[in-house]
Short mmCIF file of C-alpha atoms and ligand atoms in Angstrom, two decimals:
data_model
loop_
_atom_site.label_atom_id
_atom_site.label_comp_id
_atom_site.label_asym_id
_atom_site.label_seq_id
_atom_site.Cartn_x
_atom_site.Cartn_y
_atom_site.Cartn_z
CA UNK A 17 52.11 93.39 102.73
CA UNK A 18 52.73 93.78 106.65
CA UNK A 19 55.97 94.44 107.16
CA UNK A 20 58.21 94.61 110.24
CA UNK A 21 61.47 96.80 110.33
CA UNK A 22 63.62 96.17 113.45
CA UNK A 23 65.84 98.87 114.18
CA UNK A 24 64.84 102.69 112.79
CA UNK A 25 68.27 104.12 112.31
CA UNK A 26 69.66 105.53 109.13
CA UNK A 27 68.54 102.08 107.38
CA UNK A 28 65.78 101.09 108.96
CA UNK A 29 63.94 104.37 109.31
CA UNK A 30 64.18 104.98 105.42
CA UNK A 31 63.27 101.15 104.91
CA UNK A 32 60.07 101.57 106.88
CA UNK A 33 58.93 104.51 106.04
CA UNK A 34 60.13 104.21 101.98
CA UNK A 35 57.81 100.73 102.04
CA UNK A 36 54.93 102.53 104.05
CA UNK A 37 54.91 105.33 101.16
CA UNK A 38 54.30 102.49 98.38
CA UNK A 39 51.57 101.08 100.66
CA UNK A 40 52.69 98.76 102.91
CA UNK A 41 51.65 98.48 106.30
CA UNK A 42 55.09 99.09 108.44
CA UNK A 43 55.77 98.48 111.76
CA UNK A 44 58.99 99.79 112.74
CA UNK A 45 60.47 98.43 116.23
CA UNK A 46 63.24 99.98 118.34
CA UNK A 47 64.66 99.45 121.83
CA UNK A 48 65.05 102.93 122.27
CA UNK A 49 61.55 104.57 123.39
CA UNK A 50 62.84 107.97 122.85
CA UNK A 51 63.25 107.01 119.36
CA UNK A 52 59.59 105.23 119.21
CA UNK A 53 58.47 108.20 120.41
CA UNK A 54 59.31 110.34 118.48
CA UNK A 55 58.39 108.40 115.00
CA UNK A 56 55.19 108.26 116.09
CA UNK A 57 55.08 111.93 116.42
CA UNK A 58 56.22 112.47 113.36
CA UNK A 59 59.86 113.82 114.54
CA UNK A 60 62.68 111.65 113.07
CA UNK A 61 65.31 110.67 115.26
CA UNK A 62 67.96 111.28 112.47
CA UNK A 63 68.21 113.95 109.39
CA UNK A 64 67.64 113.12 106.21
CA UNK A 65 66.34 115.11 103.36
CA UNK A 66 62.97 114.94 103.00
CA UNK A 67 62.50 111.75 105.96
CA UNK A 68 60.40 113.98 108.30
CA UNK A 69 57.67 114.95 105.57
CA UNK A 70 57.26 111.41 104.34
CA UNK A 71 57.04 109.93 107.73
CA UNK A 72 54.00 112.62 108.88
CA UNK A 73 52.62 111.70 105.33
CA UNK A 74 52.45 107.92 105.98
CA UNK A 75 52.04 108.22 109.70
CA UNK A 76 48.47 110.51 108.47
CA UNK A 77 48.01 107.68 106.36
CA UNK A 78 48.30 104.83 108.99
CA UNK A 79 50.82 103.27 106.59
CA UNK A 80 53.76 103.31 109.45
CA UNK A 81 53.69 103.08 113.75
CA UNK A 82 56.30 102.99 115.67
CA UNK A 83 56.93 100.38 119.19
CA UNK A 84 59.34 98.50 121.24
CA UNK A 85 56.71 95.15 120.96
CA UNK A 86 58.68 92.92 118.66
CA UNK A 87 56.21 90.42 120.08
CA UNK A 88 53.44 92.56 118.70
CA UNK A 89 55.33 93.33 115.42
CA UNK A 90 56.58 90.24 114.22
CA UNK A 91 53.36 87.94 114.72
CA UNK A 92 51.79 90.51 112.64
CA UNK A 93 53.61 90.85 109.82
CA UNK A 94 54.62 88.01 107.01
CA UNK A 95 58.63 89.21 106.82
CA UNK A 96 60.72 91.14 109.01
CA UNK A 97 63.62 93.38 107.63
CA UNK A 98 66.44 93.10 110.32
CA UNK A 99 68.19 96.67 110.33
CA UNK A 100 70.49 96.92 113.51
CA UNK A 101 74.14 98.53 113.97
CA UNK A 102 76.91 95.84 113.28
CA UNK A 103 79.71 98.42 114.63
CA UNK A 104 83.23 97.31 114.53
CA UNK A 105 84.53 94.82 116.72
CA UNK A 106 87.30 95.14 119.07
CA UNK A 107 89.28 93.06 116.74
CA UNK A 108 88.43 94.31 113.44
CA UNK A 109 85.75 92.16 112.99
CA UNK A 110 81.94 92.89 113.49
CA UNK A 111 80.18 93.40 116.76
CA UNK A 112 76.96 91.10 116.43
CA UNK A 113 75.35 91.28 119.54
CA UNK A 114 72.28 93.56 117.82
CA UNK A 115 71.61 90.98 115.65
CA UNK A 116 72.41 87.66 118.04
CA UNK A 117 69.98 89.78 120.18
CA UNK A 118 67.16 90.07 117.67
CA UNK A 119 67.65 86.68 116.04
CA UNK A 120 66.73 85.06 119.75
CA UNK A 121 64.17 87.59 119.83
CA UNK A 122 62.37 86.60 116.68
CA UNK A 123 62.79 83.05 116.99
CA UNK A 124 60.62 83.15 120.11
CA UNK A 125 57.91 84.80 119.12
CA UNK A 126 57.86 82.68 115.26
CA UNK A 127 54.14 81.35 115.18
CA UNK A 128 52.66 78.32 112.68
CA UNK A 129 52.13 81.08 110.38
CA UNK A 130 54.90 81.04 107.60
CA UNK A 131 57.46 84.17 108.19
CA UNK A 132 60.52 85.41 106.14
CA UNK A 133 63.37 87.05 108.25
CA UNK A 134 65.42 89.60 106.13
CA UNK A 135 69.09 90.11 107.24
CA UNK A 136 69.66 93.94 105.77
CA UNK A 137 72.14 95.11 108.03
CA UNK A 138 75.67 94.82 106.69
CA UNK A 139 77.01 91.46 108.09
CA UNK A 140 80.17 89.02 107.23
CA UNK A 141 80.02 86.07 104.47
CA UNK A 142 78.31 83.34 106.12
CA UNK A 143 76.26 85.58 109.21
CA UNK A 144 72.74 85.03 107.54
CA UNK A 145 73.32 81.31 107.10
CA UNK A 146 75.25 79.86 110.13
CA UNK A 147 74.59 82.44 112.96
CA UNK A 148 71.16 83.67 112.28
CA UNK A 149 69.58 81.01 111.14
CA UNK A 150 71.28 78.83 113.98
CA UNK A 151 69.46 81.22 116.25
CA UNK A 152 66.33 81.32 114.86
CA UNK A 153 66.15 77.64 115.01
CA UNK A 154 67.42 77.27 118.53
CA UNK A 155 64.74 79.41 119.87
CA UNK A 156 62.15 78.70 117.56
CA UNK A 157 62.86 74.91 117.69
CA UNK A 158 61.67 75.20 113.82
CA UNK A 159 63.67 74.16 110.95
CA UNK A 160 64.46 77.67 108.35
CA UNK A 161 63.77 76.52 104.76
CA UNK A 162 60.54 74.58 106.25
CA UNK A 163 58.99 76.60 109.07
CA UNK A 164 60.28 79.82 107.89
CA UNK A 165 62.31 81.43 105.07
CA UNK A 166 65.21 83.66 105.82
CA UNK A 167 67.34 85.84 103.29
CA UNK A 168 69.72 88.51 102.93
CA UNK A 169 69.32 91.78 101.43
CA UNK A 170 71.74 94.58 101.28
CA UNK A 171 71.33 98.04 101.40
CA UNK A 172 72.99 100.21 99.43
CA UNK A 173 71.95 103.46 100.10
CA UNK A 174 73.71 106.48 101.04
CA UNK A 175 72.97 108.90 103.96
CA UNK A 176 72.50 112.08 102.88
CA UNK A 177 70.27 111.00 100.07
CA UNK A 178 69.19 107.68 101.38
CA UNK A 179 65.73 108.30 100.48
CA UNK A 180 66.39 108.91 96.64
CA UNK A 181 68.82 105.76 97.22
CA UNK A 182 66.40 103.36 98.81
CA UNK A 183 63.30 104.06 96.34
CA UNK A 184 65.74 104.22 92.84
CA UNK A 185 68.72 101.63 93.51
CA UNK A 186 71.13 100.73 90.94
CA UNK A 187 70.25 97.19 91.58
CA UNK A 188 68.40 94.94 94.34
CA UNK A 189 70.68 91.84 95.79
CA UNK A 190 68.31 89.37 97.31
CA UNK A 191 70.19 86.11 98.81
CA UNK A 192 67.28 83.60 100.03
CA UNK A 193 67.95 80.15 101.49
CA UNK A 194 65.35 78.78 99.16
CA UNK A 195 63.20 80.29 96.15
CA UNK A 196 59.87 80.71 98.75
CA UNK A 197 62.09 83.26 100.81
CA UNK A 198 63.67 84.88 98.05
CA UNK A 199 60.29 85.19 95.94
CA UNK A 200 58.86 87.25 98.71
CA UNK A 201 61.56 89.93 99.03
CA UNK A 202 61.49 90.15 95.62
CA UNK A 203 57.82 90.78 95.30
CA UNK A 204 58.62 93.79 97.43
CA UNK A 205 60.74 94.95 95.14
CA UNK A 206 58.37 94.41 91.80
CA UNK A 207 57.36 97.81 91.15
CA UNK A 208 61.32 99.10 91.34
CA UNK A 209 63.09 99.97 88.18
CA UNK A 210 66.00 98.40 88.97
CA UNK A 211 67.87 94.83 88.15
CA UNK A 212 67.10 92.29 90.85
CA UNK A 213 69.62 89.65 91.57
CA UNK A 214 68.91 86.75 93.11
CA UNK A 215 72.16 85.04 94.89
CA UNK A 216 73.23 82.80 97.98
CA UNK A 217 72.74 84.90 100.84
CA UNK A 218 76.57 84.85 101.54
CA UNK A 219 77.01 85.81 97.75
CA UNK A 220 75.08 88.78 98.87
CA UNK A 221 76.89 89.70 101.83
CA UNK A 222 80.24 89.54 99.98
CA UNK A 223 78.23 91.91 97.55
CA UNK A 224 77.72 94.28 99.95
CA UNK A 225 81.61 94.63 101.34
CA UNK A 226 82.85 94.32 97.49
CA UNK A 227 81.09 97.53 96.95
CA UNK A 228 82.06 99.61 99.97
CA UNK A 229 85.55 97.95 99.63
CA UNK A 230 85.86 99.47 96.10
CA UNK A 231 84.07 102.54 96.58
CA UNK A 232 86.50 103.01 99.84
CA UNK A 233 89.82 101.80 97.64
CA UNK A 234 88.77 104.41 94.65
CA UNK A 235 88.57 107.24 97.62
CA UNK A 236 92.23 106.78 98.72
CA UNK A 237 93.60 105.88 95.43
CA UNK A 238 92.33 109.34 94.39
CA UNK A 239 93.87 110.81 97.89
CA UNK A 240 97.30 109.08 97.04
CA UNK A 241 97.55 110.94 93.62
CA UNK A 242 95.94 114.30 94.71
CA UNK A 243 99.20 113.67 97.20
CA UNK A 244 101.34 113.11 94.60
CA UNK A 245 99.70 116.33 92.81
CA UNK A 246 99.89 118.63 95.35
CA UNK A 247 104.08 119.13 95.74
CA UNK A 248 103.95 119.22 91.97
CA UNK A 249 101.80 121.70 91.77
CA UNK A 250 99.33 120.08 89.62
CA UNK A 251 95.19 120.13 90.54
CA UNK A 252 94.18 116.84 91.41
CA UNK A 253 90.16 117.70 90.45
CA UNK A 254 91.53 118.76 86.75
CA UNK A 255 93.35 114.89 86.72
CA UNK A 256 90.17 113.74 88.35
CA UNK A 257 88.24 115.03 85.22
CA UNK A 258 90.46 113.61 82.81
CA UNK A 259 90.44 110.19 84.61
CA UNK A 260 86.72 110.28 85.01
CA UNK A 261 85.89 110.58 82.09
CA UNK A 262 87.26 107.07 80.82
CA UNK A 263 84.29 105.06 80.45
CA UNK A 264 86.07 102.07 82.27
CA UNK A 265 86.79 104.29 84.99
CA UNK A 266 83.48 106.84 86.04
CA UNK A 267 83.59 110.49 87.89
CA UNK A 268 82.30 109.58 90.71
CA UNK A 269 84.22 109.02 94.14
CA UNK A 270 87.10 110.52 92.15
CA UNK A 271 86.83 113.80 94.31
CA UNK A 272 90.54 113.77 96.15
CA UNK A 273 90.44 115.75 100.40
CA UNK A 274 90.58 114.34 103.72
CA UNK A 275 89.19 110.97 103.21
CA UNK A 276 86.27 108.29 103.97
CA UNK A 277 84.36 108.61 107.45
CA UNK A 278 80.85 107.37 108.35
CA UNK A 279 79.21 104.24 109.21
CA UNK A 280 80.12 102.22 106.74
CA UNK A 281 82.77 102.74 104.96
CA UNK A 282 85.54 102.26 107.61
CA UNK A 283 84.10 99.02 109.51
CA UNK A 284 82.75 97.47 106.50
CA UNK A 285 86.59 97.63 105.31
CA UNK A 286 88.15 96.27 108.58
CA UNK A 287 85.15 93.64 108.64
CA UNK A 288 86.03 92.06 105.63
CA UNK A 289 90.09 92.06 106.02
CA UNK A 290 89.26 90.75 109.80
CA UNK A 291 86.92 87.82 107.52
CA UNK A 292 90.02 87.50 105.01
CA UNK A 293 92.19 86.63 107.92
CA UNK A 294 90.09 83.80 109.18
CA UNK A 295 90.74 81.99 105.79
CA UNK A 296 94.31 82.98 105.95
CA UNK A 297 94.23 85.61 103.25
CA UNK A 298 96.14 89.35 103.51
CA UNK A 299 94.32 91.40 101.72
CA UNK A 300 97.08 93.78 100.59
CA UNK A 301 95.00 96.56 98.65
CA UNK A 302 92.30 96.86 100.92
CA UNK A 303 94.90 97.28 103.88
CA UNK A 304 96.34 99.77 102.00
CA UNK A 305 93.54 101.86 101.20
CA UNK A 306 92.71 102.13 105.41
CA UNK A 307 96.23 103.12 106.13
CA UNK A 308 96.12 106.29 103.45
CA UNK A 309 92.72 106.92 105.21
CA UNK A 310 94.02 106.95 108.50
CA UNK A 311 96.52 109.35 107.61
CA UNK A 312 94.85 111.79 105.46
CA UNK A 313 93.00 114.52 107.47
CA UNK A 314 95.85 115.53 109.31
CA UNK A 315 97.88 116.53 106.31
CA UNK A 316 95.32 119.16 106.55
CA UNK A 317 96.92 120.18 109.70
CA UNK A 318 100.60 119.58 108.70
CA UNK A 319 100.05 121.74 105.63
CA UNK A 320 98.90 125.11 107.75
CA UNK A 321 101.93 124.26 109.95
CA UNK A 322 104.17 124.22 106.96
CA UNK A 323 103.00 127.19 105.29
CA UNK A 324 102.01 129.53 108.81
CA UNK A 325 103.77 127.97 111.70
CA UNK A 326 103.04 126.68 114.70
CA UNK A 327 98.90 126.93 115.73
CA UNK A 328 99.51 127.06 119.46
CA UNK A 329 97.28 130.03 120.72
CA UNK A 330 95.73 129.74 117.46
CA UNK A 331 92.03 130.39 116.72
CA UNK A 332 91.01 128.22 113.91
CA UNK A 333 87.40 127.78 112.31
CA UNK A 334 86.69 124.36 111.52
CA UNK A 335 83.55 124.18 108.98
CA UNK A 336 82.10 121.40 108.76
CA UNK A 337 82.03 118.58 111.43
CA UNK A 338 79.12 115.51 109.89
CA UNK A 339 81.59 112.75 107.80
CA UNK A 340 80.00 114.41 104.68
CA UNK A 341 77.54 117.16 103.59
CA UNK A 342 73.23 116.26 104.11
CA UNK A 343 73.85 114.18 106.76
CA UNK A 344 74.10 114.44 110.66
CA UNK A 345 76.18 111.17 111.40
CA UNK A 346 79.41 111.77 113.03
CA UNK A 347 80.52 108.72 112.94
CA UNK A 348 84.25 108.68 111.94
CA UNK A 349 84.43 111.76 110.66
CA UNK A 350 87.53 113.38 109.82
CA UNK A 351 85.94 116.29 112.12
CA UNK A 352 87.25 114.11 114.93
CA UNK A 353 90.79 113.45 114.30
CA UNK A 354 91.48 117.25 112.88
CA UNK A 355 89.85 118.54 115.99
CA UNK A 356 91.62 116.22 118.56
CA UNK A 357 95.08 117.21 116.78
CA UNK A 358 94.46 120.96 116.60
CA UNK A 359 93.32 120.73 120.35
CA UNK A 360 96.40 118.89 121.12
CA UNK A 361 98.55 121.56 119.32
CA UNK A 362 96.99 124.13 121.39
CA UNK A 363 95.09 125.64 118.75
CA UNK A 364 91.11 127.66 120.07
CA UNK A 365 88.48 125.49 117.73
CA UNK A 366 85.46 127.29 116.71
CA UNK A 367 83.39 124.72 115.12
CA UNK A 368 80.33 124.95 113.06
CA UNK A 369 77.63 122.72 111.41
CA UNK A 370 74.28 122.49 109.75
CA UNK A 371 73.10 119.29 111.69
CA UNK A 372 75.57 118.01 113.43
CA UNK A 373 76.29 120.09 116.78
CA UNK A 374 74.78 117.78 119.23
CA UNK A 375 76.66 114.56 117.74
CA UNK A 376 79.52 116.65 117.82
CA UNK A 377 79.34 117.96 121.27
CA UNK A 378 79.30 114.11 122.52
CA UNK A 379 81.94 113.45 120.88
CA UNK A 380 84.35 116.46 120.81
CA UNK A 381 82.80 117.60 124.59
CA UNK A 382 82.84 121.17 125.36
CA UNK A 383 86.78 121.99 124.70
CA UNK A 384 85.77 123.03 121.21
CA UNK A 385 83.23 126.62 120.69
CA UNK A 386 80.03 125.43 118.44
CA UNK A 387 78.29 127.95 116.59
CA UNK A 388 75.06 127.35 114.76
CA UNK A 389 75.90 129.19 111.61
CA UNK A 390 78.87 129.87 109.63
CA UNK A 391 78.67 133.51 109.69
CA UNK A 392 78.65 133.22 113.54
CA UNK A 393 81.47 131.45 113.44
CA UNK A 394 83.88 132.56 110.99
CA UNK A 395 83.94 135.61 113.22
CA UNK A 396 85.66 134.41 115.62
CA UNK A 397 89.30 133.81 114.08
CA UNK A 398 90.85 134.44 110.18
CA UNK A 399 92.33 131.11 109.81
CA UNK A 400 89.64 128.63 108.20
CA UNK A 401 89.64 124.57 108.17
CA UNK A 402 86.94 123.58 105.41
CA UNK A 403 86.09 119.97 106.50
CA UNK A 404 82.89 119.12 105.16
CA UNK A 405 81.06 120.65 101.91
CA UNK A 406 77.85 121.82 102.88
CA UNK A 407 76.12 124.23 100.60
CA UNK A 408 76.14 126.56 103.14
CA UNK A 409 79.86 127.03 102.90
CA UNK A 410 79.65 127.74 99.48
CA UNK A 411 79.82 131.44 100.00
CA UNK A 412 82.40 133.92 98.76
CA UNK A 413 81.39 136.47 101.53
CA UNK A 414 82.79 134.01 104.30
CA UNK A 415 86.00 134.04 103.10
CA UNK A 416 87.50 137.08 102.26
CA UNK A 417 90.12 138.28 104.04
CA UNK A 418 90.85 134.89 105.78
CA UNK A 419 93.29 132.05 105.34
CA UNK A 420 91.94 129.17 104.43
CA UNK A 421 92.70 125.14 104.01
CA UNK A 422 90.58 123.59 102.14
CA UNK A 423 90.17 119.78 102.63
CA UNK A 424 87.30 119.52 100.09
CA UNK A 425 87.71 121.86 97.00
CA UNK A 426 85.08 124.54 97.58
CA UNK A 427 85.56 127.14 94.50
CA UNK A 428 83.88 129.71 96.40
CA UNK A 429 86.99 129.56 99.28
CA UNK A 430 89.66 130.82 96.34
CA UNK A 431 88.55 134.32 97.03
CA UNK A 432 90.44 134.35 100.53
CA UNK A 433 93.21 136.34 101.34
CA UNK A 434 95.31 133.17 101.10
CA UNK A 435 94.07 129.97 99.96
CA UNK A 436 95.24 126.24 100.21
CA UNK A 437 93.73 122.93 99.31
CA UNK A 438 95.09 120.15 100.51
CA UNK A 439 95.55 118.13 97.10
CA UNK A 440 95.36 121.02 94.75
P1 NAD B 513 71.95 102.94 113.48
O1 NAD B 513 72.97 102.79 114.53
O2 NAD B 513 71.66 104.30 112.92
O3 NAD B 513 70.57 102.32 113.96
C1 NAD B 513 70.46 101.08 114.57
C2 NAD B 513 69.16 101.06 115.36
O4 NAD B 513 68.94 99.74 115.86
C3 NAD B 513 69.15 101.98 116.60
O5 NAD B 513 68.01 102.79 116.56
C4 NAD B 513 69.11 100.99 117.78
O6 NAD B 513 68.41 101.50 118.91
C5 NAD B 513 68.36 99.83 117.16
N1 NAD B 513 68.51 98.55 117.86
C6 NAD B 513 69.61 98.00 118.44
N2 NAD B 513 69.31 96.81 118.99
C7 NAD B 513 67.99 96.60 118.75
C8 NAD B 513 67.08 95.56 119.09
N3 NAD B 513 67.47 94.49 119.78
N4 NAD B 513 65.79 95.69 118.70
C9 NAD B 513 65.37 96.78 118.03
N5 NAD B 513 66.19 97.80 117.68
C10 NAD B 513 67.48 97.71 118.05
O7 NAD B 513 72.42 101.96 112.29
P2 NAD B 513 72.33 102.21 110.71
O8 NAD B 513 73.31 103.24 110.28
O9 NAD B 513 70.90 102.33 110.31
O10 NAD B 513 72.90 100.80 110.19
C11 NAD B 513 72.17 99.60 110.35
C12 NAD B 513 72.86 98.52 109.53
O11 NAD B 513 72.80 98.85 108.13
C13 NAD B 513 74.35 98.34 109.83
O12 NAD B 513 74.69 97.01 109.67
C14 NAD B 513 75.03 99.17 108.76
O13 NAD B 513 76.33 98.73 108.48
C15 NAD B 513 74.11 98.94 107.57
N6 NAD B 513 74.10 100.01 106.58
C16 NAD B 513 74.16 101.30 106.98
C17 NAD B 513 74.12 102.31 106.01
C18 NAD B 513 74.23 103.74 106.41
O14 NAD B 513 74.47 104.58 105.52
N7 NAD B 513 74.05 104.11 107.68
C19 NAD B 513 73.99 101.98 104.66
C20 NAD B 513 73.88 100.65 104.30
C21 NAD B 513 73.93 99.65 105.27
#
């Protein structure tokens, strides 16, 4: 099938270029030229294991090109897979102008030829069907359901191994407006061993928060008892394996440190208690599991002032700055708010990370020393901040001799001179 892909970030890159390796023709489309640019060179404009060797493979192919012609793109393809940011809001709810942007967009340049529009960035209950499809038609001035088919289909994949994630999902949520639209996502997914639901497409938006709303609440609930653990001087990772491995429970997310960062995970939670508001719902839980979050890197912090004093004057390594290992997003990463305290305290940061240095240095600026390896780093003070768990800080020789706080378990760490984690 031809298949356009608007927006080649984390999602939409991996959606292109995973469809272009089962033999689609893909036409990804960005605003950004850089980014077009570089595609078509073969250079992604994000990491992700293993992205840059399938996109030379299907660019040598001619499976995948890059452009900013949505014009182009759309009127040669039969569906388009709508993968834009949907950032927070300044009031907790979504900021849609990517997608109000590229729903006029599309709707203009909808021929006679019949076209399915696929929401798959993460949007509110009801987006797909009264905003999207309200500006399709406007611009269009053709009727969805008749003229063209429109459905929602959530991603569920996970940076760091988004690849592995996109091409074996646990399941496939596809939320057409009628069977035509839904039929032809689903044929798209025919060769995947996976279940396929077919829903409403605001049943599959509410999908899509219920999941990230879980997976967020099982992250702090896990925080709140490694908190519990920690001035009882019990491991929270030996509870963790106890809990886990209740069959109604699973291991997984049940690994207790400084919280949830990332794309996702924070907005998608705010989204959907902004959405509960508007029907005059508090959701009490999910409140409750962004308010531990908040809070929770900078007990890192307050437990090396506890134990060592004061850090004004202080040179502390921080490893570790992406929101979590294989990935270079910094989006609200617990990097941020540890750094921006122990700058505030006076502390000298010496920050290191596999991939993300330049997203760091936008953020943090140029108050903070960036190294480009761990080694190169960790000589440059004895008291160590583990924030994120690469591999590559899963080495006993870093660590000797220093004083460390740990804020996500790494065995290798308990050879230091001194050694805390912060929920163990
Ligand atoms: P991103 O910020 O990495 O990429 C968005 C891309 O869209 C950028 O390249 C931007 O230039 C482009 N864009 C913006 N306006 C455009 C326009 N008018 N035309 C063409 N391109 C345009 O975003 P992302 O992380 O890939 O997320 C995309 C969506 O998928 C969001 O709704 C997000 O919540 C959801 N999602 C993200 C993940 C994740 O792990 N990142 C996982 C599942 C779902």
């Amino acid at each position: 099938m031809n298949i356009c892909v608007i927006g080649t970030g984390y999602v939409g890159l991996v959606t292109g270029v995973c469809f272009a390796s089962l033999g689609h023709t893909v036409t990804c489309v960005d605003i950004n030229e850089e980014r077009v640019d570089n595609i078509n060179s073969g250079r992604p404009p994000i990491y992700e294991v293993g992205l840059e060797e399938m996109l030379k493979d299907v660019l040598e192919g001619g499976n995948l090109s890059a452009t900013t012609d949505l014009k182009t793109a759309v009127q040669g393809s039969e569906i388009s897979f709508i993968c834009v940011g949907t950032p927070s809001g300044l009031l907790g709810d979504i900021d849609v102008r990517f997608i109000e942007q590229v729903g006029r967009d599309i709707g203009k340049f909808l021929t006679d030829d019949y076209h399915v529009i696929v929401m798959k960035s993460t949007v509110v209950p009801g987006t797909t069907e009264f905003s999207l499809i309200q500006l399709l038609e406007s611009t269009s001035e053709k009727k969805a359901g008749r003229d063209f088919g429109v459905a929602m289909n959530p991603e569920f994949l996970r940076e760091g191994t988004a690849i592995e994630d996109f091409l074996n999902p646990d399941r496939i949520v596809v939320g057409g407006i009628d069977e035509r639209s839904t039929e032809a996502v689903a044929a798209l997914y025919e060769e995947f061993d996976a279940p396929l639901m077919r829903t409403s497409p605001r049943t599959a938006e509410m999908i899509k928060y219920a999941t990230n709303s879980f997976l967020a609440t099982k992250i702090s609930f896990i925080n709140e008892i490694g908190n519990i653990c920690k001035p009882l001087d019990i491991d929270s990772y030996e509870v963790a394996r106890g809990l886990g491995l209740d069959s109604r429970i699973s291991p997984s997310f049940l690994r207790s440190g400084l919280g949830f960062g990332g794309s996702c995970f924070p907005k998608d939670v705010k989204a959907i208690v902004g959405k509960a508001k508007e029907v005059y719902y508090h959701p009490v839980v999910l409140n409750a599991a962004l308010e531990l979050n908040e809070t929770q890197p900078l007990r890192l912090i307050r437990l090396a002032e506890s134990k060592i004093g004061s850090l004004n004057g202080k040179d502390v390594v921080v490893l570790g700055l992406s929101f979590k290992p294989g990935t270079d997003d910094m989006r609200e990463a617990p990097s941020i708010r540890i750094i921006s305290s122990l700058l505030k305290k006076g502390a000298v940061v010496h920050a290191t990370d596999p991939q993300a240095l330049d997203g760091a240095r936008e953020i943090l600026g140029e108050k903070v020393n960036y190294y480009d390896n761990a080694k190169d780093a960790i000589k440059h003070g004895d008291l160590v901040f583990i924030v994120t768990e690469w591999d590559d800080f899963k080495d006993e020789g870093l660590y000797k001799g220093k004083i460390v706080f740990d804020g996500r378990n790494i065995k290798e760490a308990r050879v230091a001179k001194y050694y805390e984690g912060i929920c163990w």
